[in-house]
Amino acid sequence: VGVLSGSIQTGANGLAAVVLSSAISALFAWRLGERLQVVFGETQEDVVPARRWVAVA
């Protein structure tokens, strides 16, 4: 079990860490949401080339 320091500075450091962590998590979730819409949002048609090459050994 940890010992509580009762220091205002310790509380402020903890609050800053929580705010920074929350901001980074929110940014990650926002970017992930955008990326998932790109990946799973639209169906992409396969492009069929006009000429198909056949390898002959």
PDB file as gemmi writes it, atoms N, CA and C in Angstrom:
CRYST1    1.000    1.000    1.000  90.00  90.00  90.00 P 1                      
ATOM      1  N   VAL A   1       0.853  -1.169   0.000  1.00  0.00           N  
ATOM      2  CA  VAL A   1       0.000   0.000   0.000  1.00  0.00           C  
ATOM      3  C   VAL A   1       0.899   1.232   0.000  1.00  0.00           C  
ATOM      4  N   GLY A   2       0.599   2.192  -0.863  1.00  0.00           N  
ATOM      5  CA  GLY A   2       1.407   3.403  -0.960  1.00  0.00           C  
ATOM      6  C   GLY A   2       1.136   4.366   0.172  1.00  0.00           C  
ATOM      7  N   VAL A   3       2.056   5.259   0.372  1.00  0.00           N  
ATOM      8  CA  VAL A   3       1.934   6.275   1.413  1.00  0.00           C  
ATOM      9  C   VAL A   3       1.476   7.567   0.757  1.00  0.00           C  
ATOM     10  N   LEU A   4       0.434   8.192   1.292  1.00  0.00           N  
ATOM     11  CA  LEU A   4      -0.053   9.453   0.755  1.00  0.00           C  
ATOM     12  C   LEU A   4       0.848  10.583   1.230  1.00  0.00           C  
ATOM     13  N   SER A   5       1.275  11.434   0.319  1.00  0.00           N  
ATOM     14  CA  SER A   5       2.175  12.519   0.703  1.00  0.00           C  
ATOM     15  C   SER A   5       1.409  13.736   1.190  1.00  0.00           C  
ATOM     16  N   GLY A   6       0.201  13.943   0.690  1.00  0.00           N  
ATOM     17  CA  GLY A   6      -0.574  15.108   1.077  1.00  0.00           C  
ATOM     18  C   GLY A   6      -0.079  16.386   0.440  1.00  0.00           C  
ATOM     19  N   SER A   7       0.836  16.298  -0.492  1.00  0.00           N  
ATOM     20  CA  SER A   7       1.418  17.470  -1.133  1.00  0.00           C  
ATOM     21  C   SER A   7       0.512  17.972  -2.248  1.00  0.00           C  
ATOM     22  N   ILE A   8       0.393  19.269  -2.343  1.00  0.00           N  
ATOM     23  CA  ILE A   8      -0.387  19.874  -3.427  1.00  0.00           C  
ATOM     24  C   ILE A   8       0.299  19.612  -4.767  1.00  0.00           C  
ATOM     25  N   GLN A   9       1.627  19.631  -4.781  1.00  0.00           N  
ATOM     26  CA  GLN A   9       2.373  19.395  -6.015  1.00  0.00           C  
ATOM     27  C   GLN A   9       2.156  17.974  -6.531  1.00  0.00           C  
ATOM     28  N   THR A  10       2.114  17.009  -5.638  1.00  0.00           N  
ATOM     29  CA  THR A  10       1.872  15.626  -6.052  1.00  0.00           C  
ATOM     30  C   THR A  10       0.487  15.488  -6.663  1.00  0.00           C  
ATOM     31  N   GLY A  11      -0.500  16.136  -6.060  1.00  0.00           N  
ATOM     32  CA  GLY A  11      -1.852  16.112  -6.611  1.00  0.00           C  
ATOM     33  C   GLY A  11      -1.920  16.785  -7.965  1.00  0.00           C  
ATOM     34  N   ALA A  12      -1.211  17.901  -8.118  1.00  0.00           N  
ATOM     35  CA  ALA A  12      -1.199  18.611  -9.395  1.00  0.00           C  
ATOM     36  C   ALA A  12      -0.506  17.787 -10.477  1.00  0.00           C  
ATOM     37  N   ASN A  13       0.577  17.117 -10.125  1.00  0.00           N  
ATOM     38  CA  ASN A  13       1.274  16.261 -11.093  1.00  0.00           C  
ATOM     39  C   ASN A  13       0.368  15.109 -11.542  1.00  0.00           C  
ATOM     40  N   GLY A  14      -0.356  14.539 -10.592  1.00  0.00           N  
ATOM     41  CA  GLY A  14      -1.282  13.460 -10.938  1.00  0.00           C  
ATOM     42  C   GLY A  14      -2.397  13.948 -11.839  1.00  0.00           C  
ATOM     43  N   LEU A  15      -2.927  15.125 -11.555  1.00  0.00           N  
ATOM     44  CA  LEU A  15      -3.987  15.697 -12.384  1.00  0.00           C  
ATOM     45  C   LEU A  15      -3.475  15.991 -13.787  1.00  0.00           C  
ATOM     46  N   ALA A  16      -2.271  16.521 -13.897  1.00  0.00           N  
ATOM     47  CA  ALA A  16      -1.691  16.803 -15.216  1.00  0.00           C  
ATOM     48  C   ALA A  16      -1.498  15.510 -16.013  1.00  0.00           C  
ATOM     49  N   ALA A  17      -1.066  14.461 -15.328  1.00  0.00           N  
ATOM     50  CA  ALA A  17      -0.877  13.180 -16.013  1.00  0.00           C  
ATOM     51  C   ALA A  17      -2.210  12.622 -16.514  1.00  0.00           C  
ATOM     52  N   VAL A  18      -3.256  12.755 -15.718  1.00  0.00           N  
ATOM     53  CA  VAL A  18      -4.581  12.257 -16.118  1.00  0.00           C  
ATOM     54  C   VAL A  18      -5.121  13.064 -17.299  1.00  0.00           C  
ATOM     55  N   VAL A  19      -4.966  14.387 -17.255  1.00  0.00           N  
ATOM     56  CA  VAL A  19      -5.454  15.235 -18.355  1.00  0.00           C  
ATOM     57  C   VAL A  19      -4.709  14.930 -19.648  1.00  0.00           C  
ATOM     58  N   LEU A  20      -3.392  14.808 -19.562  1.00  0.00           N  
ATOM     59  CA  LEU A  20      -2.591  14.500 -20.747  1.00  0.00           C  
ATOM     60  C   LEU A  20      -2.944  13.123 -21.304  1.00  0.00           C  
ATOM     61  N   SER A  21      -3.090  12.157 -20.437  1.00  0.00           N  
ATOM     62  CA  SER A  21      -3.442  10.805 -20.864  1.00  0.00           C  
ATOM     63  C   SER A  21      -4.825  10.778 -21.515  1.00  0.00           C  
ATOM     64  N   SER A  22      -5.765  11.510 -20.960  1.00  0.00           N  
ATOM     65  CA  SER A  22      -7.115  11.562 -21.531  1.00  0.00           C  
ATOM     66  C   SER A  22      -7.108  12.233 -22.901  1.00  0.00           C  
ATOM     67  N   ALA A  23      -6.329  13.298 -23.046  1.00  0.00           N  
ATOM     68  CA  ALA A  23      -6.258  13.987 -24.336  1.00  0.00           C  
ATOM     69  C   ALA A  23      -5.642  13.092 -25.404  1.00  0.00           C  
ATOM     70  N   ILE A  24      -4.588  12.388 -25.057  1.00  0.00           N  
ATOM     71  CA  ILE A  24      -3.948  11.488 -26.017  1.00  0.00           C  
ATOM     72  C   ILE A  24      -4.882  10.335 -26.376  1.00  0.00           C  
ATOM     73  N   SER A  25      -5.591   9.807 -25.391  1.00  0.00           N  
ATOM     74  CA  SER A  25      -6.544   8.720 -25.651  1.00  0.00           C  
ATOM     75  C   SER A  25      -7.673   9.185 -26.559  1.00  0.00           C  
ATOM     76  N   ALA A  26      -8.175  10.396 -26.341  1.00  0.00           N  
ATOM     77  CA  ALA A  26      -9.246  10.933 -27.183  1.00  0.00           C  
ATOM     78  C   ALA A  26      -8.767  11.133 -28.618  1.00  0.00           C  
ATOM     79  N   LEU A  27      -7.548  11.641 -28.782  1.00  0.00           N  
ATOM     80  CA  LEU A  27      -6.987  11.824 -30.115  1.00  0.00           C  
ATOM     81  C   LEU A  27      -6.817  10.481 -30.825  1.00  0.00           C  
ATOM     82  N   PHE A  28      -6.339   9.488 -30.106  1.00  0.00           N  
ATOM     83  CA  PHE A  28      -6.178   8.154 -30.681  1.00  0.00           C  
ATOM     84  C   PHE A  28      -7.525   7.580 -31.104  1.00  0.00           C  
ATOM     85  N   ALA A  29      -8.536   7.713 -30.261  1.00  0.00           N  
ATOM     86  CA  ALA A  29      -9.861   7.177 -30.583  1.00  0.00           C  
ATOM     87  C   ALA A  29     -10.460   7.886 -31.793  1.00  0.00           C  
ATOM     88  N   TRP A  30     -10.253   9.201 -31.887  1.00  0.00           N  
ATOM     89  CA  TRP A  30     -10.771   9.965 -33.025  1.00  0.00           C  
ATOM     90  C   TRP A  30     -10.117   9.518 -34.322  1.00  0.00           C  
ATOM     91  N   ARG A  31      -8.779   9.381 -34.308  1.00  0.00           N  
ATOM     92  CA  ARG A  31      -8.064   8.948 -35.512  1.00  0.00           C  
ATOM     93  C   ARG A  31      -8.431   7.508 -35.876  1.00  0.00           C  
ATOM     94  N   LEU A  32      -8.605   6.656 -34.877  1.00  0.00           N  
ATOM     95  CA  LEU A  32      -8.988   5.275 -35.142  1.00  0.00           C  
ATOM     96  C   LEU A  32     -10.373   5.216 -35.771  1.00  0.00           C  
ATOM     97  N   GLY A  33     -11.288   6.043 -35.290  1.00  0.00           N  
ATOM     98  CA  GLY A  33     -12.631   6.088 -35.873  1.00  0.00           C  
ATOM     99  C   GLY A  33     -12.598   6.505 -37.332  1.00  0.00           C  
ATOM    100  N   GLU A  34     -11.794   7.510 -37.653  1.00  0.00           N  
ATOM    101  CA  GLU A  34     -11.658   7.925 -39.048  1.00  0.00           C  
ATOM    102  C   GLU A  34     -11.080   6.811 -39.905  1.00  0.00           C  
ATOM    103  N   ARG A  35     -10.066   6.164 -39.376  1.00  0.00           N  
ATOM    104  CA  ARG A  35      -9.383   5.109 -40.138  1.00  0.00           C  
ATOM    105  C   ARG A  35     -10.297   3.912 -40.370  1.00  0.00           C  
ATOM    106  N   LEU A  36     -11.083   3.546 -39.373  1.00  0.00           N  
ATOM    107  CA  LEU A  36     -11.995   2.418 -39.525  1.00  0.00           C  
ATOM    108  C   LEU A  36     -13.079   2.714 -40.557  1.00  0.00           C  
ATOM    109  N   GLN A  37     -13.509   3.969 -40.640  1.00  0.00           N  
ATOM    110  CA  GLN A  37     -14.489   4.323 -41.667  1.00  0.00           C  
ATOM    111  C   GLN A  37     -13.887   4.184 -43.057  1.00  0.00           C  
ATOM    112  N   VAL A  38     -12.625   4.528 -43.190  1.00  0.00           N  
ATOM    113  CA  VAL A  38     -11.957   4.400 -44.490  1.00  0.00           C  
ATOM    114  C   VAL A  38     -11.796   2.931 -44.855  1.00  0.00           C  
ATOM    115  N   VAL A  39     -11.389   2.124 -43.885  1.00  0.00           N  
ATOM    116  CA  VAL A  39     -11.109   0.716 -44.167  1.00  0.00           C  
ATOM    117  C   VAL A  39     -12.394  -0.071 -44.406  1.00  0.00           C  
ATOM    118  N   PHE A  40     -13.406   0.123 -43.552  1.00  0.00           N  
ATOM    119  CA  PHE A  40     -14.608  -0.700 -43.638  1.00  0.00           C  
ATOM    120  C   PHE A  40     -15.815   0.021 -44.220  1.00  0.00           C  
ATOM    121  N   GLY A  41     -15.693   1.304 -44.510  1.00  0.00           N  
ATOM    122  CA  GLY A  41     -16.839   2.095 -44.941  1.00  0.00           C  
ATOM    123  C   GLY A  41     -17.308   1.789 -46.347  1.00  0.00           C  
ATOM    124  N   GLU A  42     -16.436   1.857 -47.284  1.00  0.00           N  
ATOM    125  CA  GLU A  42     -16.832   1.701 -48.674  1.00  0.00           C  
ATOM    126  C   GLU A  42     -16.243   0.414 -49.244  1.00  0.00           C  
ATOM    127  N   THR A  43     -17.015  -0.205 -50.117  1.00  0.00           N  
ATOM    128  CA  THR A  43     -16.482  -1.368 -50.810  1.00  0.00           C  
ATOM    129  C   THR A  43     -15.714  -0.880 -52.027  1.00  0.00           C  
ATOM    130  N   GLN A  44     -14.558  -1.416 -52.217  1.00  0.00           N  
ATOM    131  CA  GLN A  44     -13.738  -1.012 -53.346  1.00  0.00           C  
ATOM    132  C   GLN A  44     -13.809  -2.087 -54.421  1.00  0.00           C  
ATOM    133  N   GLU A  45     -13.980  -1.633 -55.635  1.00  0.00           N  
ATOM    134  CA  GLU A  45     -14.026  -2.567 -56.748  1.00  0.00           C  
ATOM    135  C   GLU A  45     -12.603  -2.896 -57.175  1.00  0.00           C  
ATOM    136  N   ASP A  46     -12.387  -4.157 -57.489  1.00  0.00           N  
ATOM    137  CA  ASP A  46     -11.079  -4.568 -57.974  1.00  0.00           C  
ATOM    138  C   ASP A  46     -10.911  -4.090 -59.418  1.00  0.00           C  
ATOM    139  N   VAL A  47      -9.778  -3.509 -59.683  1.00  0.00           N  
ATOM    140  CA  VAL A  47      -9.491  -3.030 -61.032  1.00  0.00           C  
ATOM    141  C   VAL A  47      -8.959  -4.198 -61.849  1.00  0.00           C  
ATOM    142  N   VAL A  48      -9.629  -4.482 -62.939  1.00  0.00           N  
ATOM    143  CA  VAL A  48      -9.223  -5.577 -63.814  1.00  0.00           C  
ATOM    144  C   VAL A  48      -8.419  -4.979 -64.951  1.00  0.00           C  
ATOM    145  N   PRO A  49      -7.193  -5.431 -65.118  1.00  0.00           N  
ATOM    146  CA  PRO A  49      -6.377  -4.860 -66.201  1.00  0.00           C  
ATOM    147  C   PRO A  49      -6.906  -5.288 -67.569  1.00  0.00           C  
ATOM    148  N   ALA A  50      -6.662  -4.449 -68.569  1.00  0.00           N  
ATOM    149  CA  ALA A  50      -7.125  -4.744 -69.935  1.00  0.00           C  
ATOM    150  C   ALA A  50      -6.329  -5.893 -70.547  1.00  0.00           C  
ATOM    151  N   ARG A  51      -5.073  -6.049 -70.138  1.00  0.00           N  
ATOM    152  CA  ARG A  51      -4.238  -7.107 -70.676  1.00  0.00           C  
ATOM    153  C   ARG A  51      -3.704  -7.928 -69.492  1.00  0.00           C  
ATOM    154  N   ARG A  52      -3.800  -9.227 -69.625  1.00  0.00           N  
ATOM    155  CA  ARG A  52      -3.282 -10.105 -68.563  1.00  0.00           C  
ATOM    156  C   ARG A  52      -2.027 -10.800 -69.075  1.00  0.00           C  
ATOM    157  N   TRP A  53      -1.025 -10.808 -68.255  1.00  0.00           N  
ATOM    158  CA  TRP A  53       0.259 -11.398 -68.609  1.00  0.00           C  
ATOM    159  C   TRP A  53       0.324 -12.815 -68.043  1.00  0.00           C  
ATOM    160  N   VAL A  54       0.796 -13.745 -68.861  1.00  0.00           N  
ATOM    161  CA  VAL A  54       0.932 -15.137 -68.441  1.00  0.00           C  
ATOM    162  C   VAL A  54       2.407 -15.489 -68.459  1.00  0.00           C  
ATOM    163  N   ALA A  55       2.880 -16.036 -67.338  1.00  0.00           N  
ATOM    164  CA  ALA A  55       4.288 -16.420 -67.271  1.00  0.00           C  
ATOM    165  C   ALA A  55       4.450 -17.807 -67.893  1.00  0.00           C  
ATOM    166  N   VAL A  56       5.371 -17.922 -68.834  1.00  0.00           N  
ATOM    167  CA  VAL A  56       5.630 -19.189 -69.506  1.00  0.00           C  
ATOM    168  C   VAL A  56       7.040 -19.605 -69.176  1.00  0.00           C  
ATOM    169  N   ALA A  57       7.151 -20.813 -68.646  1.00  0.00           N  
ATOM    170  CA  ALA A  57       8.483 -21.283 -68.239  1.00  0.00           C  
ATOM    171  C   ALA A  57       9.126 -22.089 -69.337  1.00  0.00           C  
TER     172      ALA A  57                                                      
END                                                                             
